[in-house]
Short mmCIF file of C-alpha atoms in Angstrom, two decimals:
data_model
loop_
_atom_site.label_atom_id
_atom_site.label_comp_id
_atom_site.label_asym_id
_atom_site.label_seq_id
_atom_site.Cartn_x
_atom_site.Cartn_y
_atom_site.Cartn_z
CA MET A 1 -33.37 -2.79 18.01
CA SER A 2 -29.82 -2.10 18.94
CA ASP A 3 -29.96 1.56 17.87
CA GLU A 4 -32.72 2.20 20.36
CA THR A 5 -30.99 0.51 23.27
CA ALA A 6 -27.96 2.74 22.75
CA GLY A 7 -28.32 5.21 25.57
CA ALA A 8 -26.74 8.62 25.73
CA SER A 9 -23.98 7.21 27.93
CA SER A 10 -22.71 4.57 25.48
CA PRO A 11 -19.94 5.73 23.16
CA PRO A 12 -20.44 5.88 19.40
CA MET A 13 -19.49 2.61 17.68
CA VAL A 14 -17.00 4.45 15.50
CA ARG A 15 -15.49 7.81 16.28
CA MET A 16 -12.93 9.63 14.17
CA ALA A 17 -11.69 13.01 15.28
CA GLY A 18 -9.19 15.27 13.57
CA VAL A 19 -7.89 12.45 11.37
CA ASP A 20 -5.25 13.41 8.83
CA LYS A 21 -3.35 11.29 6.37
CA HIS A 22 -0.95 11.94 3.52
CA PHE A 23 0.25 9.70 0.71
CA GLY A 24 3.48 11.53 -0.01
CA ASP A 25 2.39 14.99 -1.10
CA LEU A 26 -1.21 13.97 -1.48
CA HIS A 27 -3.42 14.96 1.45
CA VAL A 28 -5.91 12.06 1.32
CA LEU A 29 -7.72 12.64 4.62
CA ARG A 30 -8.18 16.21 5.88
CA ASP A 31 -9.26 16.73 9.44
CA ILE A 32 -11.92 14.04 9.37
CA ASP A 33 -14.55 14.04 12.13
CA LEU A 34 -17.07 11.23 11.93
CA GLU A 35 -19.25 9.43 14.42
CA VAL A 36 -21.28 6.34 13.71
CA ALA A 37 -23.83 5.35 16.31
CA ARG A 38 -24.74 1.81 17.29
CA GLY A 39 -27.03 0.30 14.66
CA GLU A 40 -26.49 3.17 12.27
CA VAL A 41 -25.84 2.64 8.56
CA VAL A 42 -23.59 5.30 7.07
CA VAL A 43 -22.93 5.35 3.35
CA VAL A 44 -19.83 7.18 2.18
CA LEU A 45 -20.09 8.65 -1.30
CA GLY A 46 -17.67 10.65 -3.37
CA PRO A 47 -15.77 10.79 -6.64
CA SER A 48 -12.80 8.46 -7.08
CA GLY A 49 -9.75 9.77 -5.29
CA SER A 50 -11.90 11.58 -2.76
CA GLY A 51 -10.42 9.53 0.09
CA LYS A 52 -13.53 7.51 0.88
CA SER A 53 -11.78 4.13 0.66
CA THR A 54 -8.90 5.42 2.76
CA LEU A 55 -11.37 6.63 5.35
CA CYS A 56 -12.98 3.20 5.48
CA ARG A 57 -9.60 1.45 5.79
CA ALA A 58 -8.45 3.87 8.48
CA ILE A 59 -11.28 2.73 10.75
CA ASN A 60 -9.55 -0.61 11.44
CA ARG A 61 -6.07 0.80 10.82
CA LEU A 62 -5.40 -1.18 7.66
CA GLU A 63 -4.41 2.32 6.62
CA PRO A 64 -2.37 3.97 9.37
CA ILE A 65 -3.13 7.65 9.93
CA ASP A 66 -0.74 10.55 10.45
CA SER A 67 -2.66 12.23 13.25
CA GLY A 68 -6.04 12.24 14.94
CA ILE A 69 -8.11 9.74 16.86
CA VAL A 70 -9.96 6.62 15.78
CA GLU A 71 -12.07 4.83 18.38
CA ILE A 72 -14.09 1.66 18.09
CA ASP A 73 -16.80 1.38 20.74
CA GLY A 74 -14.94 3.88 22.92
CA VAL A 75 -11.54 2.19 22.61
CA ALA A 76 -8.79 4.07 20.81
CA LEU A 77 -7.08 1.95 18.17
CA PRO A 78 -3.77 0.69 19.58
CA ALA A 79 -0.55 0.53 17.57
CA GLU A 80 0.17 -2.49 15.40
CA GLY A 81 0.33 -5.66 17.48
CA SER A 82 -1.86 -8.12 19.35
CA GLU A 83 -4.01 -5.38 20.92
CA LEU A 84 -4.86 -4.02 17.50
CA ALA A 85 -5.66 -7.54 16.31
CA LYS A 86 -8.17 -7.83 19.17
CA VAL A 87 -9.96 -4.66 18.09
CA ARG A 88 -9.93 -5.76 14.44
CA ALA A 89 -11.59 -9.04 15.39
CA ASP A 90 -14.64 -6.97 16.36
CA VAL A 91 -14.65 -5.00 13.12
CA GLY A 92 -15.81 -6.91 10.06
CA MET A 93 -14.45 -5.84 6.71
CA VAL A 94 -15.56 -6.57 3.17
CA PHE A 95 -13.22 -5.67 0.33
CA GLN A 96 -13.73 -4.67 -3.27
CA GLN A 97 -11.70 -7.67 -4.45
CA PHE A 98 -13.37 -10.11 -1.97
CA ASN A 99 -9.94 -11.33 -0.77
CA LEU A 100 -11.15 -14.82 0.08
CA PHE A 101 -8.25 -17.07 1.01
CA ALA A 102 -7.54 -18.73 -2.32
CA HIS A 103 -6.04 -21.93 -0.89
CA MET A 104 -8.93 -22.72 1.45
CA THR A 105 -12.42 -24.05 0.92
CA ILE A 106 -15.35 -21.73 1.52
CA LEU A 107 -16.01 -23.41 4.85
CA ASP A 108 -12.38 -23.05 5.95
CA ASN A 109 -12.39 -19.41 4.90
CA ILE A 110 -15.24 -18.77 7.30
CA THR A 111 -14.06 -20.91 10.22
CA LEU A 112 -10.40 -19.83 10.21
CA ALA A 113 -10.72 -16.69 12.32
CA PRO A 114 -13.39 -17.93 14.75
CA VAL A 115 -11.22 -20.99 15.51
CA ARG A 116 -7.85 -19.24 15.55
CA VAL A 117 -8.79 -15.88 17.06
CA ARG A 118 -11.88 -16.59 19.16
CA GLY A 119 -10.97 -20.12 20.16
CA VAL A 120 -14.30 -21.53 19.04
CA SER A 121 -14.28 -25.31 18.56
CA LYS A 122 -13.99 -26.46 14.98
CA SER A 123 -17.35 -28.23 14.93
CA GLU A 124 -19.16 -25.26 16.40
CA ALA A 125 -17.46 -22.89 13.96
CA GLN A 126 -18.49 -25.10 11.06
CA GLU A 127 -22.05 -25.27 12.25
CA ARG A 128 -22.20 -21.49 12.49
CA ALA A 129 -20.48 -21.10 9.12
CA ARG A 130 -23.09 -23.30 7.47
CA ALA A 131 -25.86 -21.22 9.02
CA LEU A 132 -24.22 -18.03 7.76
CA LEU A 133 -23.81 -19.48 4.28
CA ASP A 134 -27.50 -20.33 4.27
CA ARG A 135 -28.26 -16.81 5.36
CA VAL A 136 -26.35 -15.32 2.42
CA GLY A 137 -27.89 -17.88 0.09
CA ILE A 138 -24.96 -20.17 -0.77
CA GLY A 139 -25.34 -23.02 1.67
CA ASP A 140 -24.54 -25.62 -0.99
CA GLN A 141 -21.06 -24.32 -1.91
CA SER A 142 -19.17 -24.85 1.34
CA GLY A 143 -16.73 -27.45 -0.02
CA LYS A 144 -15.64 -25.43 -3.03
CA TYR A 145 -12.66 -23.14 -3.46
CA PRO A 146 -13.17 -19.41 -3.99
CA ALA A 147 -12.07 -19.52 -7.64
CA GLN A 148 -14.94 -21.91 -8.38
CA LEU A 149 -17.53 -19.33 -7.35
CA SER A 150 -18.87 -16.30 -9.21
CA GLY A 151 -17.91 -12.83 -8.05
CA GLY A 152 -21.26 -12.27 -6.43
CA GLN A 153 -21.04 -15.57 -4.57
CA GLN A 154 -17.49 -14.82 -3.46
CA GLN A 155 -18.52 -11.47 -2.07
CA ARG A 156 -21.40 -13.05 -0.18
CA VAL A 157 -18.94 -15.57 1.29
CA ALA A 158 -16.71 -12.65 2.26
CA ILE A 159 -19.64 -11.09 4.10
CA ALA A 160 -20.36 -14.40 5.84
CA ARG A 161 -16.68 -14.68 6.77
CA ALA A 162 -16.77 -11.26 8.40
CA LEU A 163 -20.06 -12.01 10.17
CA ALA A 164 -18.65 -15.25 11.60
CA MET A 165 -16.61 -13.12 13.99
CA GLN A 166 -19.84 -11.55 15.28
CA PRO A 167 -18.47 -8.07 14.69
CA LYS A 168 -19.75 -4.92 16.38
CA VAL A 169 -19.49 -3.00 13.14
CA MET A 170 -19.06 -3.89 9.47
CA LEU A 171 -16.97 -1.93 7.00
CA PHE A 172 -17.69 -2.27 3.29
CA ASP A 173 -15.03 -0.92 0.95
CA GLU A 174 -16.74 -0.67 -2.47
CA PRO A 175 -18.19 -4.17 -2.14
CA THR A 176 -19.90 -4.19 -5.53
CA SER A 177 -17.38 -2.29 -7.65
CA ALA A 178 -15.57 -5.38 -8.92
CA LEU A 179 -18.77 -7.27 -9.74
CA ASP A 180 -20.44 -7.88 -13.05
CA PRO A 181 -23.62 -5.80 -13.16
CA GLU A 182 -25.95 -8.79 -12.91
CA MET A 183 -24.34 -9.81 -9.61
CA VAL A 184 -24.59 -6.47 -7.85
CA GLY A 185 -28.17 -7.09 -6.79
CA GLU A 186 -27.53 -10.28 -4.83
CA VAL A 187 -24.77 -8.62 -2.78
CA VAL A 188 -26.75 -5.44 -2.15
CA GLU A 189 -29.64 -7.59 -0.99
CA VAL A 190 -27.48 -9.29 1.64
CA MET A 191 -26.23 -5.89 2.79
CA SER A 192 -29.76 -4.54 3.00
CA ASP A 193 -30.80 -7.52 5.14
CA LEU A 194 -27.90 -6.80 7.46
CA ALA A 195 -28.86 -3.16 7.73
CA ARG A 196 -32.43 -4.15 8.54
CA ASP A 197 -31.18 -6.49 11.28
CA GLY A 198 -29.58 -3.52 13.02
CA MET A 199 -25.92 -4.04 12.12
CA THR A 200 -23.75 -0.95 12.43
CA MET A 201 -22.34 -0.37 8.96
CA VAL A 202 -19.99 1.97 7.15
CA VAL A 203 -20.41 1.44 3.44
CA VAL A 204 -18.27 3.00 0.74
CA THR A 205 -20.17 2.45 -2.46
CA HIS A 206 -21.45 3.76 -5.76
CA GLU A 207 -24.77 2.00 -5.30
CA MET A 208 -27.10 4.98 -5.00
CA GLY A 209 -30.07 2.68 -4.62
CA PHE A 210 -28.59 1.15 -1.49
CA ALA A 211 -27.74 4.60 -0.15
CA ARG A 212 -31.32 5.79 -0.64
CA ARG A 213 -33.00 2.72 0.79
CA ALA A 214 -30.76 1.43 3.54
CA ALA A 215 -28.66 4.33 4.77
CA HIS A 216 -29.50 6.41 7.82
CA ARG A 217 -26.87 8.95 6.82
CA VAL A 218 -24.92 9.85 3.76
CA VAL A 219 -21.40 11.22 4.08
CA PHE A 220 -20.16 12.91 0.94
CA MET A 221 -16.39 13.26 0.51
CA ASP A 222 -14.34 15.23 -1.95
CA GLY A 223 -10.64 16.06 -1.94
CA GLY A 224 -10.05 14.20 1.35
CA GLU A 225 -12.70 16.18 3.23
CA ILE A 226 -16.17 15.39 4.45
CA VAL A 227 -18.19 17.94 2.50
CA GLU A 228 -21.69 16.87 3.51
CA ASP A 229 -23.05 14.69 6.28
CA THR A 230 -26.81 14.41 6.10
CA THR A 231 -29.79 12.12 5.53
CA PRO A 232 -30.05 10.29 2.20
CA ASP A 233 -33.26 12.12 1.42
CA SER A 234 -31.79 15.56 1.88
CA PHE A 235 -28.54 14.62 0.14
CA PHE A 236 -30.19 13.33 -3.01
CA SER A 237 -32.99 15.89 -3.25
CA ARG A 238 -31.35 19.00 -1.77
CA PRO A 239 -27.55 18.70 -1.88
CA ALA A 240 -26.17 21.68 0.03
CA THR A 241 -22.87 22.15 -1.79
CA GLU A 242 -21.85 22.77 -5.34
CA ARG A 243 -19.45 19.83 -5.18
CA ALA A 244 -22.22 17.43 -4.20
CA ARG A 245 -24.50 18.78 -6.91
CA ASP A 246 -21.71 18.35 -9.42
CA PHE A 247 -21.10 14.76 -8.28
CA LEU A 248 -24.79 13.84 -8.35
CA GLY A 249 -25.17 15.48 -11.73
CA LYS A 250 -22.43 13.29 -13.13
CA ILE A 251 -23.64 9.97 -11.77
CA LEU A 252 -27.36 10.48 -12.20
CA THR A 253 -27.28 11.65 -15.81
CA HIS A 254 -25.61 8.43 -16.94
CA MET B 1 35.76 -48.46 -14.08
CA ASP B 2 38.80 -49.68 -12.17
CA VAL B 3 39.17 -46.29 -10.54
CA LEU B 4 35.70 -46.63 -9.15
CA LEU B 5 35.79 -50.32 -8.26
CA ASP B 6 39.20 -50.16 -6.59
CA ASN B 7 37.96 -47.33 -4.41
CA LEU B 8 34.30 -48.21 -4.16
CA ASN B 9 34.26 -48.24 -0.41
CA GLN B 10 35.95 -44.84 -0.28
CA PHE B 11 33.60 -43.53 -2.98
CA LEU B 12 30.46 -44.65 -1.20
CA THR B 13 31.44 -43.48 2.27
CA ARG B 14 32.48 -40.13 0.87
CA PHE B 15 29.13 -39.74 -0.87
CA GLY B 16 27.57 -40.80 2.41
CA GLY B 17 29.33 -37.82 3.95
CA THR B 18 28.05 -35.58 1.17
CA ILE B 19 24.49 -36.75 1.72
CA GLY B 20 24.82 -36.25 5.46
CA LEU B 21 26.15 -32.72 5.01
CA PHE B 22 23.44 -31.95 2.51
CA VAL B 23 20.44 -33.34 4.40
CA LEU B 24 21.37 -31.67 7.68
CA SER B 25 22.24 -28.35 6.04
CA ALA B 26 19.13 -28.46 3.85
CA ILE B 27 16.83 -28.88 6.84
CA ALA B 28 18.63 -26.26 8.92
CA SER B 29 18.81 -23.75 6.05
CA LEU B 30 15.12 -24.17 5.22
CA VAL B 31 14.05 -23.62 8.81
CA LEU B 32 16.38 -20.67 9.33
CA GLY B 33 15.63 -19.22 5.89
CA VAL B 34 11.87 -19.19 6.49
CA LEU B 35 12.40 -17.56 9.89
CA LEU B 36 14.59 -14.92 8.25
CA ALA B 37 11.97 -14.30 5.58
CA ALA B 38 9.41 -13.81 8.37
CA LEU B 39 11.75 -11.24 9.90
CA ARG B 40 12.11 -9.45 6.59
CA VAL B 41 8.35 -9.02 6.10
CA SER B 42 7.59 -8.32 9.76
CA PRO B 43 5.90 -5.04 10.71
CA VAL B 44 8.65 -4.31 13.26
CA PRO B 45 11.46 -2.23 11.68
CA ALA B 46 14.14 -3.64 14.00
CA MET B 47 13.28 -7.21 12.97
CA ARG B 48 13.35 -6.26 9.32
CA ALA B 49 16.78 -4.70 9.84
CA VAL B 50 18.11 -7.90 11.41
CA GLY B 51 16.84 -9.95 8.46
CA THR B 52 18.23 -7.53 5.90
CA GLY B 53 21.59 -7.33 7.66
CA TYR B 54 21.89 -11.10 7.80
CA VAL B 55 21.09 -11.57 4.13
CA THR B 56 23.45 -8.77 3.07
CA LEU B 57 26.29 -10.24 5.08
CA LEU B 58 25.89 -13.94 4.28
CA ARG B 59 24.73 -13.72 0.70
CA ASN B 60 27.58 -11.43 -0.29
CA THR B 61 30.34 -13.44 1.37
CA PRO B 62 32.00 -16.20 -0.65
CA LEU B 63 31.15 -19.62 0.75
CA THR B 64 34.84 -20.46 1.06
CA LEU B 65 35.28 -17.54 3.45
CA VAL B 66 32.23 -18.54 5.46
CA LEU B 67 33.59 -22.08 5.82
CA PHE B 68 37.08 -20.74 6.57
CA PHE B 69 35.59 -18.82 9.44
CA PHE B 70 33.81 -21.83 10.85
CA ALA B 71 36.72 -24.19 10.32
CA LEU B 72 39.42 -21.91 11.71
CA GLY B 73 37.84 -18.93 13.47
CA PHE B 74 34.91 -20.47 15.28
CA PRO B 75 36.89 -23.05 17.36
CA ARG B 76 39.28 -20.31 18.50
CA ILE B 77 36.61 -17.81 19.47
CA PHE B 78 34.05 -20.19 20.91
CA PHE B 79 34.70 -23.91 21.36
CA ASP B 80 35.91 -26.89 19.42
CA LEU B 81 33.52 -28.87 17.28
CA PRO B 82 34.10 -31.60 14.71
CA PHE B 83 34.77 -30.24 11.22
CA PHE B 84 31.66 -32.01 9.99
CA VAL B 85 29.44 -30.08 12.41
CA LEU B 86 31.21 -26.80 11.63
CA ALA B 87 30.68 -27.43 7.92
CA VAL B 88 26.97 -28.06 8.49
CA ILE B 89 26.70 -24.78 10.43
CA GLY B 90 28.58 -22.82 7.77
CA LEU B 91 26.62 -24.30 4.86
CA SER B 92 23.30 -23.80 6.68
CA LEU B 93 23.94 -20.18 7.57
CA TYR B 94 25.15 -19.40 4.06
CA THR B 95 22.29 -21.18 2.28
CA ALA B 96 19.68 -19.73 4.65
CA ALA B 97 20.32 -16.28 3.17
CA PHE B 98 19.35 -17.61 -0.27
CA VAL B 99 16.36 -19.54 1.10
CA CYS B 100 15.21 -16.33 2.81
CA GLU B 101 15.32 -14.30 -0.38
CA THR B 102 13.56 -17.01 -2.35
CA VAL B 103 10.77 -17.31 0.21
CA ARG B 104 10.45 -13.55 0.43
CA GLY B 105 10.10 -13.44 -3.35
CA GLY B 106 7.34 -16.04 -3.09
CA ILE B 107 5.58 -14.04 -0.38
CA SER B 108 5.54 -10.99 -2.62
CA THR B 109 3.65 -12.95 -5.30
CA VAL B 110 0.71 -13.44 -2.89
CA PRO B 111 -1.71 -10.54 -3.36
CA GLU B 112 -1.61 -7.96 -0.58
CA GLY B 113 -5.37 -8.37 -0.10
CA GLN B 114 -4.89 -11.89 1.31
CA ALA B 115 -2.86 -10.63 4.25
CA GLU B 116 -5.16 -7.63 4.65
CA ALA B 117 -8.20 -9.86 4.89
CA ALA B 118 -6.47 -12.00 7.51
CA ARG B 119 -5.45 -8.97 9.53
CA ALA B 120 -8.91 -7.47 9.25
CA LEU B 121 -10.29 -10.69 10.80
CA GLY B 122 -8.06 -10.19 13.83
CA LEU B 123 -5.28 -12.62 12.97
CA ALA B 124 -1.90 -11.48 14.26
CA PHE B 125 1.22 -11.29 12.12
CA LEU B 126 2.45 -14.86 12.60
CA PRO B 127 -0.83 -16.71 11.94
CA THR B 128 -1.41 -14.42 8.96
CA LEU B 129 1.96 -15.46 7.60
CA THR B 130 1.81 -19.17 8.40
CA LEU B 131 -1.88 -19.87 7.68
CA VAL B 132 -2.63 -17.53 4.81
CA VAL B 133 0.44 -16.16 3.05
CA LEU B 134 3.08 -18.92 3.19
CA PRO B 135 0.78 -21.74 2.03
CA GLN B 136 0.02 -19.68 -1.06
CA ALA B 137 3.67 -18.79 -1.58
CA VAL B 138 4.75 -22.46 -1.54
CA ARG B 139 3.81 -23.17 -5.11
CA THR B 140 5.82 -20.36 -6.63
CA VAL B 141 8.68 -21.00 -4.25
CA VAL B 142 9.20 -24.71 -4.87
CA PRO B 143 11.14 -24.48 -8.19
CA PRO B 144 13.59 -21.72 -7.17
CA LEU B 145 13.96 -23.26 -3.73
CA THR B 146 14.92 -26.57 -5.34
CA SER B 147 17.62 -24.72 -7.25
CA VAL B 148 18.92 -23.25 -4.03
CA GLN B 149 19.05 -26.72 -2.47
CA ILE B 150 20.77 -28.20 -5.53
CA ALA B 151 23.37 -25.44 -5.22
CA LEU B 152 23.76 -26.42 -1.57
CA LEU B 153 24.29 -30.05 -2.55
CA LYS B 154 27.13 -29.04 -4.83
CA ASN B 155 28.49 -26.50 -2.37
CA THR B 156 29.14 -29.34 0.06
CA THR B 157 32.28 -30.08 -2.00
CA VAL B 158 33.76 -26.83 -0.73
CA ALA B 159 33.85 -28.47 2.68
CA ALA B 160 36.33 -30.99 1.27
CA GLY B 161 38.93 -28.27 1.46
CA PHE B 162 38.45 -28.35 5.23
CA SER B 163 39.11 -32.05 5.67
CA VAL B 164 35.47 -33.02 5.84
CA PHE B 165 35.09 -36.54 4.53
CA GLU B 166 32.83 -36.07 1.50
CA ALA B 167 32.72 -36.68 -2.24
CA GLY B 168 34.64 -33.60 -3.34
CA GLY B 169 37.80 -35.08 -1.85
CA PHE B 170 37.52 -38.41 -3.68
CA TYR B 171 39.88 -37.46 -6.50
CA ARG B 172 42.66 -36.69 -4.02
CA ALA B 173 42.30 -40.07 -2.38
CA VAL B 174 42.46 -41.73 -5.78
CA ASN B 175 45.43 -39.62 -6.78
CA GLU B 176 47.35 -40.63 -3.68
CA GLN B 177 47.03 -44.25 -4.74
CA GLY B 178 48.24 -43.43 -8.25
CA GLY B 179 44.82 -43.57 -9.92
CA SER B 180 43.60 -41.13 -12.55
CA THR B 181 42.36 -37.88 -11.04
CA LEU B 182 40.36 -37.04 -14.14
CA VAL B 183 38.45 -40.31 -14.12
CA ALA B 184 37.81 -39.93 -10.41
CA LEU B 185 36.34 -36.48 -11.00
CA LEU B 186 34.05 -37.83 -13.71
CA TRP B 187 32.73 -40.46 -11.34
CA VAL B 188 32.11 -37.82 -8.72
CA ALA B 189 30.29 -35.66 -11.26
CA LEU B 190 28.10 -38.63 -12.16
CA GLY B 191 27.43 -39.23 -8.49
CA PHE B 192 26.17 -35.69 -8.09
CA VAL B 193 23.94 -35.93 -11.13
CA ILE B 194 22.38 -39.05 -9.62
CA LEU B 195 21.90 -37.28 -6.29
CA VAL B 196 20.13 -34.35 -7.92
CA VAL B 197 17.55 -36.58 -9.61
CA PRO B 198 15.50 -37.28 -6.46
CA LEU B 199 15.45 -33.56 -5.72
CA THR B 200 14.01 -32.81 -9.13
CA VAL B 201 11.41 -35.53 -8.69
CA LEU B 202 10.50 -34.10 -5.29
CA GLN B 203 10.14 -30.66 -6.85
CA ARG B 204 7.68 -31.98 -9.46
CA ARG B 205 5.69 -33.82 -6.82
CA LEU B 206 5.42 -30.75 -4.63
CA GLU B 207 4.47 -28.52 -7.56
CA LYS B 208 1.72 -30.92 -8.53
CA ARG B 209 0.44 -31.28 -5.02
CA TRP B 210 0.21 -27.54 -4.42
CA SER B 211 -1.30 -26.76 -7.77
CA VAL B 212 -4.23 -29.05 -6.97
CA ALA B 213 -4.81 -27.22 -3.71
CA ARG B 214 -5.80 -24.03 -5.49
#
């Protein structure tokens, strides 16, 4: 398992230190310190507007930060440009709205970056894409366009697209929030498989079931701060702060 | 009909000049306009400033002044070129500003998430633009871009004022031989209507083609 091979000398896969960000007057990230070890699955919870999505997007600099440090595998994120693109290639990202390329077939969606960024040959990229599609359970849809697929299928393609780059870490920004309820399960299942295979993951979600089962750590955010950072078991059964208790009370009573 | 038949050779060669001006300027303005649009959406502030400055300058200057500059100013400051070439340069630079704004408008109709997904996969700015954003902008851009090019086609007549041999000057040639200016102008108008038809057909074809690709 990759999390066991990670010795004390190897840097954390993701490190954020003293990260601050404002949207105008709104202080969306307040002095964020977060480390994610190799092979670790960290679920970020919090009420809407707590900054959890911004935190996730700051990890690959889709959201630039005002101050602080973000490192991927020991490398500080460079400024916008080709160096940043190189780092991003190693960081898979799955969005709430899937964001599959609407004008490309499923297969082309998956092969685009491996061919263009990694320089993989087209035939090899296609072979790998087909294997990934099989892995996420939609091997028979490769010739279709995104709009022809259900939301759950699109999100699984989006996961396959990110995996095709063989990323060191995967970011999930509310991957099930835009899905019809009956499609949540199939996406969560793919994510759980990934977690079991030892992928390093940062998952912003409202899926408490996933957090309980698959997460190694739960990070609870509120008001742009990390309020709790603990194991799922302790977070759900013994939340340490009033804010976490309040949040859990609201979501678990419904 | 006599006006046309007596001067048919003149009429046809002049429209030949119009078509030449148009085709060359259309190609140049499309290429330059897309490059300018890329500048205007680039992440580098200096590049954006160049794009914005260009559009502000060229789009807000009357075409007649732009052509005046190229017909009279350019040869003095730089070097002599045939009027035809100068007219192509002037028309291209002027029209490129409009192409740029049209393409930029099309780019803004493509959801932000498309570019974000491309960037998150490690694609740099240019491949993100050319492989992901522009192909999706094409469909919305084709109709307004056709209008810009039709305007260019008609704007070529302004070059007649600078002794470029094209259709806008036909009435003067007819007038010099004692023919009716009014009739000559009507024939020219008809000629332009006929020239615009293939553009409209092309627009429909492109719209159809890109709508299937979705």
